[in-house]
């Protein structure tokens, strides 16, 4: 399976992923706020179509929150773990003073 990962996602893609797993869709401006309010966003694409996303919220302290959503046809094929790993790289890198 050929999957590519990016660090951005559109509001339409965000809502498509949410709808595919049975979550409610957000108004486009709210979706944009959710995306831009994230510490890190990872989007997974197959043949130029979005198939998953991960969001990391982190204040820089000792706790973080993450969510990973993958459309049903691509679930349980390793995308969830790969996107989580890519998200967590952000907080595992040492902070430079």
mmCIF file of N, CA and C in Angstrom:
data_model
loop_
_atom_site.group_PDB
_atom_site.id
_atom_site.type_symbol
_atom_site.label_atom_id
_atom_site.label_comp_id
_atom_site.label_asym_id
_atom_site.label_seq_id
_atom_site.Cartn_x
_atom_site.Cartn_y
_atom_site.Cartn_z
ATOM 1 N N UNK A 1 0.853 -1.172 0.000
ATOM 2 C CA UNK A 1 0.000 0.000 0.000
ATOM 3 C C UNK A 1 0.898 1.234 0.000
ATOM 4 N N UNK A 2 0.643 2.128 -0.924
ATOM 5 C CA UNK A 2 1.449 3.334 -1.075
ATOM 6 C C UNK A 2 0.772 4.492 -0.329
ATOM 7 N N UNK A 3 1.308 4.837 0.835
ATOM 8 C CA UNK A 3 0.758 5.908 1.663
ATOM 9 C C UNK A 3 1.802 7.013 1.771
ATOM 10 N N UNK A 4 1.367 8.247 1.604
ATOM 11 C CA UNK A 4 2.246 9.397 1.834
ATOM 12 C C UNK A 4 1.672 10.193 2.997
ATOM 13 N N UNK A 5 2.556 10.859 3.719
ATOM 14 C CA UNK A 5 2.166 11.633 4.893
ATOM 15 C C UNK A 5 2.565 13.089 4.705
ATOM 16 N N UNK A 6 1.680 13.994 5.146
ATOM 17 C CA UNK A 6 1.976 15.416 5.103
ATOM 18 C C UNK A 6 1.674 16.013 6.477
ATOM 19 N N UNK A 7 2.086 17.247 6.661
ATOM 20 C CA UNK A 7 1.839 17.917 7.937
ATOM 21 C C UNK A 7 0.730 18.960 7.827
ATOM 22 N N UNK A 8 -0.192 18.745 6.905
ATOM 23 C CA UNK A 8 -1.328 19.662 6.778
ATOM 24 C C UNK A 8 -2.532 18.898 6.237
ATOM 25 N N UNK A 9 -3.705 19.484 6.492
ATOM 26 C CA UNK A 9 -4.955 18.901 6.008
ATOM 27 C C UNK A 9 -5.944 20.051 5.829
ATOM 28 N N UNK A 10 -6.788 19.961 4.829
ATOM 29 C CA UNK A 10 -7.785 21.012 4.611
ATOM 30 C C UNK A 10 -9.000 20.772 5.507
ATOM 31 N N UNK A 11 -9.818 21.796 5.670
ATOM 32 C CA UNK A 11 -11.044 21.663 6.456
ATOM 33 C C UNK A 11 -11.984 20.630 5.828
ATOM 34 N N UNK A 12 -12.065 20.599 4.507
ATOM 35 C CA UNK A 12 -12.910 19.611 3.836
ATOM 36 C C UNK A 12 -12.412 18.192 4.085
ATOM 37 N N UNK A 13 -11.099 17.994 4.013
ATOM 38 C CA UNK A 13 -10.529 16.670 4.266
ATOM 39 C C UNK A 13 -10.732 16.273 5.730
ATOM 40 N N UNK A 14 -10.541 17.218 6.633
ATOM 41 C CA UNK A 14 -10.755 17.012 8.066
ATOM 42 C C UNK A 14 -12.189 16.513 8.303
ATOM 43 N N UNK A 15 -13.160 17.191 7.707
ATOM 44 C CA UNK A 15 -14.556 16.800 7.868
ATOM 45 C C UNK A 15 -14.878 15.482 7.172
ATOM 46 N N UNK A 16 -14.257 15.214 6.052
ATOM 47 C CA UNK A 16 -14.453 13.933 5.361
ATOM 48 C C UNK A 16 -14.024 12.780 6.257
ATOM 49 N N UNK A 17 -12.852 12.899 6.861
ATOM 50 C CA UNK A 17 -12.358 11.843 7.759
ATOM 51 C C UNK A 17 -13.313 11.680 8.938
ATOM 52 N N UNK A 18 -13.717 12.778 9.544
ATOM 53 C CA UNK A 18 -14.632 12.719 10.701
ATOM 54 C C UNK A 18 -15.944 12.018 10.313
ATOM 55 N N UNK A 19 -16.519 12.405 9.169
ATOM 56 C CA UNK A 19 -17.781 11.805 8.734
ATOM 57 C C UNK A 19 -17.626 10.313 8.450
ATOM 58 N N UNK A 20 -16.479 9.912 7.917
ATOM 59 C CA UNK A 20 -16.275 8.510 7.545
ATOM 60 C C UNK A 20 -16.264 7.573 8.753
ATOM 61 N N UNK A 21 -15.960 8.105 9.933
ATOM 62 C CA UNK A 21 -15.956 7.277 11.144
ATOM 63 C C UNK A 21 -17.167 7.564 12.036
ATOM 64 N N UNK A 22 -18.131 8.325 11.504
ATOM 65 C CA UNK A 22 -19.367 8.562 12.230
ATOM 66 C C UNK A 22 -19.362 9.757 13.160
ATOM 67 N N UNK A 23 -18.327 10.607 13.088
ATOM 68 C CA UNK A 23 -18.287 11.814 13.907
ATOM 69 C C UNK A 23 -18.992 12.945 13.165
ATOM 70 N N UNK A 24 -19.498 13.898 13.939
ATOM 71 C CA UNK A 24 -20.156 15.044 13.311
ATOM 72 C C UNK A 24 -19.123 15.914 12.598
ATOM 73 N N UNK A 25 -19.568 16.594 11.568
ATOM 74 C CA UNK A 25 -18.700 17.514 10.843
ATOM 75 C C UNK A 25 -18.779 18.888 11.491
ATOM 76 N N UNK A 26 -17.700 19.639 11.378
ATOM 77 C CA UNK A 26 -17.637 20.995 11.907
ATOM 78 C C UNK A 26 -17.914 21.994 10.791
ATOM 79 N N UNK A 27 -18.380 23.168 11.178
ATOM 80 C CA UNK A 27 -18.455 24.286 10.245
ATOM 81 C C UNK A 27 -17.029 24.516 9.745
ATOM 82 N N UNK A 28 -16.820 24.890 8.478
ATOM 83 C CA UNK A 28 -15.462 25.044 7.943
ATOM 84 C C UNK A 28 -14.533 25.914 8.795
ATOM 85 N N UNK A 29 -15.052 27.008 9.347
ATOM 86 C CA UNK A 29 -14.195 27.870 10.178
ATOM 87 C C UNK A 29 -13.801 27.173 11.473
ATOM 88 N N UNK A 30 -14.712 26.384 12.027
ATOM 89 C CA UNK A 30 -14.387 25.641 13.243
ATOM 90 C C UNK A 30 -13.375 24.539 12.941
ATOM 91 N N UNK A 31 -13.530 23.882 11.804
ATOM 92 C CA UNK A 31 -12.560 22.855 11.403
ATOM 93 C C UNK A 31 -11.176 23.471 11.249
ATOM 94 N N UNK A 32 -11.100 24.640 10.607
ATOM 95 C CA UNK A 32 -9.812 25.333 10.464
ATOM 96 C C UNK A 32 -9.212 25.662 11.831
ATOM 97 N N UNK A 33 -10.066 26.116 12.767
ATOM 98 C CA UNK A 33 -9.576 26.435 14.113
ATOM 99 C C UNK A 33 -9.050 25.183 14.811
ATOM 100 N N UNK A 34 -9.722 24.055 14.636
ATOM 101 C CA UNK A 34 -9.256 22.795 15.224
ATOM 102 C C UNK A 34 -7.895 22.405 14.648
ATOM 103 N N UNK A 35 -7.760 22.546 13.350
ATOM 104 C CA UNK A 35 -6.498 22.187 12.686
ATOM 105 C C UNK A 35 -5.373 23.102 13.159
ATOM 106 N N UNK A 36 -5.606 24.411 13.109
ATOM 107 C CA UNK A 36 -4.557 25.368 13.457
ATOM 108 C C UNK A 36 -4.275 25.420 14.953
ATOM 109 N N UNK A 37 -5.219 24.944 15.771
ATOM 110 C CA UNK A 37 -5.008 24.883 17.207
ATOM 111 C C UNK A 37 -4.228 23.656 17.653
ATOM 112 N N UNK A 38 -3.913 22.790 16.715
ATOM 113 C CA UNK A 38 -3.157 21.575 17.019
ATOM 114 C C UNK A 38 -1.665 21.865 17.047
ATOM 115 N N UNK A 39 -0.975 21.179 17.917
ATOM 116 C CA UNK A 39 0.480 21.287 17.953
ATOM 117 C C UNK A 39 1.088 20.648 16.712
ATOM 118 N N UNK A 40 0.496 19.535 16.309
ATOM 119 C CA UNK A 40 0.989 18.812 15.134
ATOM 120 C C UNK A 40 -0.185 18.132 14.448
ATOM 121 N N UNK A 41 -0.206 18.172 13.137
ATOM 122 C CA UNK A 41 -1.216 17.476 12.342
ATOM 123 C C UNK A 41 -0.484 16.607 11.326
ATOM 124 N N UNK A 42 -0.922 15.378 11.199
ATOM 125 C CA UNK A 42 -0.390 14.468 10.184
ATOM 126 C C UNK A 42 -1.580 13.993 9.354
ATOM 127 N N UNK A 43 -1.474 14.051 8.047
ATOM 128 C CA UNK A 43 -2.511 13.525 7.157
ATOM 129 C C UNK A 43 -1.907 12.411 6.314
ATOM 130 N N UNK A 44 -2.671 11.345 6.133
ATOM 131 C CA UNK A 44 -2.232 10.208 5.319
ATOM 132 C C UNK A 44 -3.036 10.209 4.019
ATOM 133 N N UNK A 45 -2.330 10.023 2.911
ATOM 134 C CA UNK A 45 -2.960 10.022 1.590
ATOM 135 C C UNK A 45 -2.615 8.745 0.833
ATOM 136 N N UNK A 46 -3.603 8.235 0.119
ATOM 137 C CA UNK A 46 -3.415 7.102 -0.784
ATOM 138 C C UNK A 46 -3.951 7.543 -2.136
ATOM 139 N N UNK A 47 -3.090 7.511 -3.127
ATOM 140 C CA UNK A 47 -3.462 7.946 -4.484
ATOM 141 C C UNK A 47 -4.114 9.331 -4.455
ATOM 142 N N UNK A 48 -3.493 10.257 -3.735
ATOM 143 C CA UNK A 48 -3.908 11.660 -3.616
ATOM 144 C C UNK A 48 -5.248 11.871 -2.912
ATOM 145 N N UNK A 49 -5.777 10.852 -2.255
ATOM 146 C CA UNK A 49 -7.017 10.996 -1.482
ATOM 147 C C UNK A 49 -6.692 10.805 -0.003
ATOM 148 N N UNK A 50 -7.229 11.673 0.839
ATOM 149 C CA UNK A 50 -6.958 11.578 2.266
ATOM 150 C C UNK A 50 -7.630 10.318 2.824
ATOM 151 N N UNK A 51 -6.877 9.563 3.627
ATOM 152 C CA UNK A 51 -7.410 8.334 4.218
ATOM 153 C C UNK A 51 -7.273 8.324 5.740
ATOM 154 N N UNK A 52 -6.558 9.304 6.298
ATOM 155 C CA UNK A 52 -6.418 9.342 7.747
ATOM 156 C C UNK A 52 -5.790 10.637 8.213
ATOM 157 N N UNK A 53 -5.933 10.889 9.524
ATOM 158 C CA UNK A 53 -5.305 12.069 10.113
ATOM 159 C C UNK A 53 -5.008 11.801 11.580
ATOM 160 N N UNK A 54 -4.005 12.489 12.069
ATOM 161 C CA UNK A 54 -3.665 12.455 13.489
ATOM 162 C C UNK A 54 -3.462 13.891 13.935
ATOM 163 N N UNK A 55 -3.919 14.182 15.156
ATOM 164 C CA UNK A 55 -3.731 15.515 15.740
ATOM 165 C C UNK A 55 -3.100 15.351 17.100
ATOM 166 N N UNK A 56 -2.113 16.191 17.378
ATOM 167 C CA UNK A 56 -1.440 16.204 18.665
ATOM 168 C C UNK A 56 -1.663 17.560 19.309
ATOM 169 N N UNK A 57 -2.089 17.546 20.562
ATOM 170 C CA UNK A 57 -2.213 18.760 21.361
ATOM 171 C C UNK A 57 -1.213 18.634 22.504
ATOM 172 N N UNK A 58 -0.325 19.613 22.621
ATOM 173 C CA UNK A 58 0.725 19.551 23.632
ATOM 174 C C UNK A 58 1.064 20.955 24.077
ATOM 175 N N UNK A 59 1.106 21.156 25.377
ATOM 176 C CA UNK A 59 1.392 22.487 25.913
ATOM 177 C C UNK A 59 2.879 22.690 26.170
ATOM 178 N N UNK A 60 3.679 21.670 25.940
ATOM 179 C CA UNK A 60 5.107 21.762 26.201
ATOM 180 C C UNK A 60 5.493 21.144 27.538
ATOM 181 N N UNK A 61 4.511 20.703 28.282
ATOM 182 C CA UNK A 61 4.753 20.097 29.594
ATOM 183 C C UNK A 61 4.898 18.590 29.507
ATOM 184 N N UNK A 62 4.402 17.924 30.530
ATOM 185 C CA UNK A 62 4.584 16.479 30.615
ATOM 186 C C UNK A 62 3.412 15.675 30.062
ATOM 187 N N UNK A 63 2.328 16.338 29.664
ATOM 188 C CA UNK A 63 1.198 15.594 29.129
ATOM 189 C C UNK A 63 0.823 16.100 27.740
ATOM 190 N N UNK A 64 0.272 15.185 26.957
ATOM 191 C CA UNK A 64 -0.171 15.506 25.602
ATOM 192 C C UNK A 64 -1.437 14.714 25.319
ATOM 193 N N UNK A 65 -2.193 15.166 24.354
ATOM 194 C CA UNK A 65 -3.397 14.467 23.920
ATOM 195 C C UNK A 65 -3.293 14.266 22.410
ATOM 196 N N UNK A 66 -3.668 13.088 21.959
ATOM 197 C CA UNK A 66 -3.602 12.806 20.520
ATOM 198 C C UNK A 66 -4.872 12.101 20.077
ATOM 199 N N UNK A 67 -5.253 12.344 18.847
ATOM 200 C CA UNK A 67 -6.364 11.606 18.246
ATOM 201 C C UNK A 67 -5.928 11.141 16.861
ATOM 202 N N UNK A 68 -6.346 9.956 16.510
ATOM 203 C CA UNK A 68 -6.018 9.372 15.213
ATOM 204 C C UNK A 68 -7.313 8.835 14.609
ATOM 205 N N UNK A 69 -7.614 9.256 13.392
ATOM 206 C CA UNK A 69 -8.797 8.783 12.678
ATOM 207 C C UNK A 69 -8.384 8.277 11.305
ATOM 208 N N UNK A 70 -8.907 7.120 10.930
ATOM 209 C CA UNK A 70 -8.607 6.514 9.627
ATOM 210 C C UNK A 70 -9.922 6.033 9.032
ATOM 211 N N UNK A 71 -10.133 6.292 7.734
ATOM 212 C CA UNK A 71 -11.375 5.846 7.110
ATOM 213 C C UNK A 71 -11.450 4.315 7.209
ATOM 214 N N UNK A 72 -12.664 3.780 7.315
ATOM 215 C CA UNK A 72 -12.825 2.337 7.553
ATOM 216 C C UNK A 72 -12.044 1.423 6.603
ATOM 217 N N UNK A 73 -11.991 1.735 5.326
ATOM 218 C CA UNK A 73 -11.308 0.861 4.362
ATOM 219 C C UNK A 73 -9.811 0.734 4.625
ATOM 220 N N UNK A 74 -9.245 1.665 5.402
ATOM 221 C CA UNK A 74 -7.803 1.649 5.657
ATOM 222 C C UNK A 74 -7.463 1.381 7.125
ATOM 223 N N UNK A 75 -8.462 1.100 7.939
ATOM 224 C CA UNK A 75 -8.214 0.840 9.355
ATOM 225 C C UNK A 75 -7.495 -0.488 9.564
ATOM 226 N N UNK A 76 -6.740 -0.538 10.651
ATOM 227 C CA UNK A 76 -6.033 -1.756 11.080
ATOM 228 C C UNK A 76 -5.021 -2.265 10.049
ATOM 229 N N UNK A 77 -4.390 -1.325 9.341
ATOM 230 C CA UNK A 77 -3.355 -1.684 8.380
ATOM 231 C C UNK A 77 -2.032 -1.001 8.714
ATOM 232 N N UNK A 78 -1.930 -0.447 9.916
ATOM 233 C CA UNK A 78 -0.688 0.168 10.363
ATOM 234 C C UNK A 78 -0.633 1.677 10.255
ATOM 235 N N UNK A 79 -1.617 2.293 9.615
ATOM 236 C CA UNK A 79 -1.609 3.755 9.477
ATOM 237 C C UNK A 79 -1.730 4.445 10.826
ATOM 238 N N UNK A 80 -2.563 3.895 11.701
ATOM 239 C CA UNK A 80 -2.771 4.499 13.009
ATOM 240 C C UNK A 80 -1.451 4.604 13.769
ATOM 241 N N UNK A 81 -0.715 3.520 13.811
ATOM 242 C CA UNK A 81 0.559 3.506 14.534
ATOM 243 C C UNK A 81 1.586 4.421 13.865
ATOM 244 N N UNK A 82 1.651 4.400 12.548
ATOM 245 C CA UNK A 82 2.613 5.236 11.827
ATOM 246 C C UNK A 82 2.345 6.720 12.067
ATOM 247 N N UNK A 83 1.068 7.123 12.004
ATOM 248 C CA UNK A 83 0.748 8.538 12.233
ATOM 249 C C UNK A 83 1.012 8.934 13.685
ATOM 250 N N UNK A 84 0.740 8.029 14.630
ATOM 251 C CA UNK A 84 1.030 8.330 16.029
ATOM 252 C C UNK A 84 2.529 8.499 16.230
ATOM 253 N N UNK A 85 3.320 7.618 15.649
ATOM 254 C CA UNK A 85 4.781 7.740 15.749
ATOM 255 C C UNK A 85 5.260 9.071 15.166
ATOM 256 N N UNK A 86 4.741 9.445 13.997
ATOM 257 C CA UNK A 86 5.134 10.710 13.376
ATOM 258 C C UNK A 86 4.732 11.902 14.238
ATOM 259 N N UNK A 87 3.598 11.812 14.895
ATOM 260 C CA UNK A 87 3.139 12.891 15.775
ATOM 261 C C UNK A 87 4.020 13.020 17.005
ATOM 262 N N UNK A 88 4.378 11.895 17.586
ATOM 263 C CA UNK A 88 5.130 11.912 18.841
ATOM 264 C C UNK A 88 6.591 12.305 18.663
ATOM 265 N N UNK A 89 7.116 12.210 17.445
ATOM 266 C CA UNK A 89 8.485 12.670 17.190
ATOM 267 C C UNK A 89 8.621 14.114 17.629
ATOM 268 N N UNK A 90 7.569 14.883 17.434
ATOM 269 C CA UNK A 90 7.574 16.311 17.771
ATOM 270 C C UNK A 90 7.872 16.549 19.248
ATOM 271 N N UNK A 91 7.319 15.724 20.126
ATOM 272 C CA UNK A 91 7.533 15.962 21.554
ATOM 273 C C UNK A 91 8.691 15.164 22.130
ATOM 274 N N UNK A 92 9.234 14.218 21.358
ATOM 275 C CA UNK A 92 10.355 13.449 21.873
ATOM 276 C C UNK A 92 11.705 14.069 21.526
ATOM 277 N N UNK A 93 11.698 15.056 20.628
ATOM 278 C CA UNK A 93 12.952 15.738 20.299
ATOM 279 C C UNK A 93 13.349 16.648 21.442
ATOM 280 N N UNK A 94 14.635 16.702 21.807
ATOM 281 C CA UNK A 94 15.058 17.548 22.911
ATOM 282 C C UNK A 94 14.815 19.040 22.610
ATOM 283 N N UNK A 95 14.432 19.749 23.641
ATOM 284 C CA UNK A 95 14.225 21.188 23.529
ATOM 285 C C UNK A 95 15.564 21.897 23.651
ATOM 286 N N UNK A 96 15.807 22.815 22.767
ATOM 287 C CA UNK A 96 17.057 23.571 22.808
ATOM 288 C C UNK A 96 16.805 24.919 23.472
ATOM 289 N N UNK A 97 17.661 25.261 24.409
ATOM 290 C CA UNK A 97 17.533 26.543 25.100
ATOM 291 C C UNK A 97 18.436 27.588 24.466
#
